[in-house]
mmCIF file of C-alpha atoms in Angstrom:
data_model
loop_
_atom_site.group_PDB
_atom_site.id
_atom_site.type_symbol
_atom_site.label_atom_id
_atom_site.label_comp_id
_atom_site.label_asym_id
_atom_site.label_seq_id
_atom_site.Cartn_x
_atom_site.Cartn_y
_atom_site.Cartn_z
ATOM 1 C CA UNK A 9 67.895 132.072 180.124
ATOM 2 C CA UNK A 10 69.500 133.328 177.452
ATOM 3 C CA UNK A 11 70.094 136.586 177.113
ATOM 4 C CA UNK A 12 70.247 137.523 173.270
ATOM 5 C CA UNK A 13 71.966 140.800 173.630
ATOM 6 C CA UNK A 14 75.108 139.535 174.677
ATOM 7 C CA UNK A 15 78.111 139.315 171.899
ATOM 8 C CA UNK A 16 77.955 137.201 169.512
ATOM 9 C CA UNK A 17 74.974 135.650 170.667
ATOM 10 C CA UNK A 18 72.692 137.706 168.197
ATOM 11 C CA UNK A 19 73.592 138.003 164.627
ATOM 12 C CA UNK A 20 71.250 141.085 162.695
ATOM 13 C CA UNK A 21 71.709 140.988 158.896
ATOM 14 C CA UNK A 22 71.449 144.385 157.411
ATOM 15 C CA UNK A 23 69.667 145.057 153.578
ATOM 16 C CA UNK A 24 70.824 147.725 150.858
ATOM 17 C CA UNK A 25 67.406 149.060 150.745
ATOM 18 C CA UNK A 26 65.478 145.459 149.480
ATOM 19 C CA UNK A 27 64.367 142.779 151.308
ATOM 20 C CA UNK A 28 65.960 139.641 152.742
ATOM 21 C CA UNK A 29 65.171 136.176 151.705
ATOM 22 C CA UNK A 30 66.072 132.841 153.221
ATOM 23 C CA UNK A 31 67.359 130.509 150.362
ATOM 24 C CA UNK A 32 67.759 126.696 151.063
ATOM 25 C CA UNK A 33 71.419 125.846 151.160
ATOM 26 C CA UNK A 34 70.581 123.321 148.675
ATOM 27 C CA UNK A 35 69.720 126.179 146.585
ATOM 28 C CA UNK A 36 72.286 128.787 147.071
ATOM 29 C CA UNK A 37 73.293 128.575 143.381
ATOM 30 C CA UNK A 38 70.679 129.157 141.742
ATOM 31 C CA UNK A 39 69.445 132.416 143.317
ATOM 32 C CA UNK A 40 70.719 135.059 140.961
ATOM 33 C CA UNK A 41 70.105 138.121 143.131
ATOM 34 C CA UNK A 42 70.015 141.143 140.847
ATOM 35 C CA UNK A 43 72.991 139.476 138.502
ATOM 36 C CA UNK A 44 71.530 138.315 135.768
ATOM 37 C CA UNK A 45 70.527 137.967 132.067
ATOM 38 C CA UNK A 46 66.844 138.029 132.257
ATOM 39 C CA UNK A 47 64.422 140.510 131.820
ATOM 40 C CA UNK A 48 63.527 140.344 135.601
ATOM 41 C CA UNK A 49 66.364 139.405 138.094
ATOM 42 C CA UNK A 50 65.602 137.139 140.852
ATOM 43 C CA UNK A 51 65.647 140.534 143.034
ATOM 44 C CA UNK A 52 62.932 142.071 141.038
ATOM 45 C CA UNK A 53 60.795 138.604 142.589
ATOM 46 C CA UNK A 54 61.680 139.642 145.465
ATOM 47 C CA UNK A 55 60.836 143.436 145.901
ATOM 48 C CA UNK A 56 57.224 142.259 144.481
ATOM 49 C CA UNK A 57 56.113 140.191 147.309
ATOM 50 C CA UNK A 58 53.163 142.201 148.714
ATOM 51 C CA UNK A 59 53.310 142.119 152.510
ATOM 52 C CA UNK A 60 55.578 140.878 155.394
ATOM 53 C CA UNK A 61 56.440 136.969 154.168
ATOM 54 C CA UNK A 62 56.037 135.621 150.319
ATOM 55 C CA UNK A 63 57.284 131.898 149.062
ATOM 56 C CA UNK A 64 59.730 132.135 145.715
ATOM 57 C CA UNK A 65 60.668 129.140 143.809
ATOM 58 C CA UNK A 66 64.026 128.798 143.946
ATOM 59 C CA UNK A 67 65.561 125.141 142.032
ATOM 60 C CA UNK A 68 63.650 122.100 143.396
ATOM 61 C CA UNK A 69 63.140 124.446 146.751
ATOM 62 C CA UNK A 70 60.517 127.567 148.100
ATOM 63 C CA UNK A 71 62.757 130.298 149.322
ATOM 64 C CA UNK A 72 61.208 132.858 152.079
ATOM 65 C CA UNK A 73 61.266 136.610 151.711
ATOM 66 C CA UNK A 74 61.021 139.332 154.762
ATOM 67 C CA UNK A 75 59.726 141.806 152.849
ATOM 68 C CA UNK A 76 57.691 145.674 153.928
ATOM 69 C CA UNK A 77 60.956 146.788 154.491
ATOM 70 C CA UNK A 78 65.117 146.672 155.002
ATOM 71 C CA UNK A 79 64.573 146.090 158.494
ATOM 72 C CA UNK A 80 68.050 144.788 160.553
ATOM 73 C CA UNK A 81 66.612 140.789 161.583
ATOM 74 C CA UNK A 82 67.948 138.261 163.017
ATOM 75 C CA UNK A 83 67.018 134.951 164.061
ATOM 76 C CA UNK A 84 66.088 133.611 167.804
ATOM 77 C CA UNK A 85 66.520 129.528 167.585
ATOM 78 C CA UNK A 86 64.684 129.110 170.992
ATOM 79 C CA UNK A 87 61.122 131.132 170.002
ATOM 80 C CA UNK A 88 61.635 129.814 165.754
ATOM 81 C CA UNK A 89 61.613 133.534 165.426
ATOM 82 C CA UNK A 90 62.850 136.267 162.488
ATOM 83 C CA UNK A 91 63.127 139.179 164.623
ATOM 84 C CA UNK A 92 63.175 142.599 162.646
ATOM 85 C CA UNK A 93 64.596 146.398 164.149
ATOM 86 C CA UNK A 94 61.798 148.424 162.828
ATOM 87 C CA UNK A 95 62.484 150.801 165.702
ATOM 88 C CA UNK A 96 64.148 150.632 168.967
ATOM 89 C CA UNK A 97 66.651 152.973 170.832
ATOM 90 C CA UNK A 98 68.385 149.891 171.826
ATOM 91 C CA UNK A 99 69.242 145.768 171.175
ATOM 92 C CA UNK A 100 68.754 144.860 174.546
ATOM 93 C CA UNK A 101 65.280 147.055 174.960
ATOM 94 C CA UNK A 102 63.971 145.813 171.699
ATOM 95 C CA UNK A 103 64.911 141.826 172.262
ATOM 96 C CA UNK A 104 63.561 141.986 176.028
ATOM 97 C CA UNK A 105 60.514 143.662 173.364
ATOM 98 C CA UNK A 106 60.197 139.840 171.959
ATOM 99 C CA UNK A 107 58.201 138.387 174.595
ATOM 100 C CA UNK A 108 55.273 140.928 175.010
ATOM 101 C CA UNK A 109 55.495 141.517 171.248
ATOM 102 C CA UNK A 110 54.448 137.510 170.597
ATOM 103 C CA UNK A 111 51.753 138.209 172.987
ATOM 104 C CA UNK A 112 50.019 140.951 171.690
ATOM 105 C CA UNK A 113 50.414 140.642 167.930
ATOM 106 C CA UNK A 114 47.754 140.407 165.336
ATOM 107 C CA UNK A 115 48.916 137.832 163.062
ATOM 108 C CA UNK A 116 48.552 138.069 159.294
ATOM 109 C CA UNK A 117 47.033 134.751 157.923
ATOM 110 C CA UNK A 118 50.013 131.845 157.477
ATOM 111 C CA UNK A 119 52.092 130.365 155.003
ATOM 112 C CA UNK A 120 52.834 126.939 154.288
ATOM 113 C CA UNK A 121 56.990 127.053 153.418
ATOM 114 C CA UNK A 122 58.547 123.157 153.019
ATOM 115 C CA UNK A 123 62.277 123.335 154.063
ATOM 116 C CA UNK A 124 64.766 120.468 152.965
ATOM 117 C CA UNK A 125 67.201 122.065 155.887
ATOM 118 C CA UNK A 126 69.425 124.887 157.024
ATOM 119 C CA UNK A 127 68.751 128.378 155.382
ATOM 120 C CA UNK A 128 70.870 131.532 154.601
ATOM 121 C CA UNK A 129 69.676 134.864 155.235
ATOM 122 C CA UNK A 130 70.326 137.725 153.068
ATOM 123 C CA UNK A 131 70.016 140.637 151.035
ATOM 124 C CA UNK A 132 67.664 139.616 147.836
ATOM 125 C CA UNK A 133 69.957 141.509 145.897
ATOM 126 C CA UNK A 134 72.749 139.145 146.918
ATOM 127 C CA UNK A 135 73.877 135.977 144.157
ATOM 128 C CA UNK A 136 73.158 132.775 146.642
ATOM 129 C CA UNK A 137 77.091 131.370 146.606
ATOM 130 C CA UNK A 138 78.344 135.344 147.685
ATOM 131 C CA UNK A 139 77.255 136.065 150.573
ATOM 132 C CA UNK A 140 79.439 136.113 153.462
ATOM 133 C CA UNK A 141 80.080 137.133 156.905
ATOM 134 C CA UNK A 142 78.240 139.370 158.785
ATOM 135 C CA UNK A 143 76.343 139.997 155.122
ATOM 136 C CA UNK A 144 74.316 136.639 155.868
ATOM 137 C CA UNK A 145 73.227 134.221 158.518
ATOM 138 C CA UNK A 146 73.394 130.615 158.709
ATOM 139 C CA UNK A 147 69.825 129.534 159.934
ATOM 140 C CA UNK A 148 69.299 125.643 161.163
ATOM 141 C CA UNK A 149 66.148 124.316 160.435
ATOM 142 C CA UNK A 150 64.851 120.680 160.776
ATOM 143 C CA UNK A 151 63.550 119.775 157.766
ATOM 144 C CA UNK A 152 59.567 119.825 157.444
ATOM 145 C CA UNK A 153 56.815 121.500 156.203
ATOM 146 C CA UNK A 154 56.965 124.427 158.103
ATOM 147 C CA UNK A 155 53.614 127.164 159.222
ATOM 148 C CA UNK A 156 54.873 130.705 158.718
ATOM 149 C CA UNK A 157 53.068 134.434 160.344
ATOM 150 C CA UNK A 158 53.969 137.008 160.432
ATOM 151 C CA UNK A 159 53.211 140.524 162.154
ATOM 152 C CA UNK A 160 54.512 144.316 162.885
ATOM 153 C CA UNK A 161 54.254 144.977 166.300
ATOM 154 C CA UNK A 162 54.469 148.835 168.964
ATOM 155 C CA UNK A 163 55.305 147.166 172.288
ATOM 156 C CA UNK A 164 56.886 150.173 173.611
ATOM 157 C CA UNK A 165 55.929 153.668 172.446
ATOM 158 C CA UNK A 166 59.674 154.129 170.665
ATOM 159 C CA UNK A 167 59.795 150.561 169.767
ATOM 160 C CA UNK A 168 58.545 148.995 166.498
ATOM 161 C CA UNK A 169 59.217 145.625 165.978
ATOM 162 C CA UNK A 170 58.794 142.776 162.657
ATOM 163 C CA UNK A 171 57.857 139.078 163.766
ATOM 164 C CA UNK A 172 57.892 136.341 161.551
ATOM 165 C CA UNK A 173 57.577 133.075 162.603
ATOM 166 C CA UNK A 174 58.285 129.383 161.811
ATOM 167 C CA UNK A 175 56.102 126.709 163.226
ATOM 168 C CA UNK A 176 57.156 123.018 162.568
ATOM 169 C CA UNK A 177 54.137 121.123 161.343
ATOM 170 C CA UNK A 178 55.782 117.949 159.676
ATOM 171 C CA UNK A 179 58.872 116.996 159.959
ATOM 172 C CA UNK A 180 60.417 114.816 157.280
#
């Protein structure tokens, strides 16, 4: 069994204050972030997403916006899940609470997300071509259609986390 809190096993992405976005690698150059000449930047569009998740067109694909709050976020590949650290005393405690959180979550309605393959998760304010190192996490996904559902859960008295679960429905 993987112990997530081992150094280097879980990579967390931070936000400067706005939403995080998972953009398919094939369309990264089309995400301008907060830059741009238009009235509403890509970042502005991401900030307009209401709720825990939403979808935005980017190039000929769709990106997944993790909205609601700028929580540190990690991807747990064996569970197909983004975990958002809203409150908790330690990484160990937070990650140990994930199974209980999944079992007790009151999930919001699913959205369907077509994914061409790997995505990069990063602060939506950054242009797609610029995030690097600790500013992003590469998430390897099988190409296909995913059901995405989200919940905010309190599995312990001082532990709050957001869950965004991806479930492959139809591989390409």
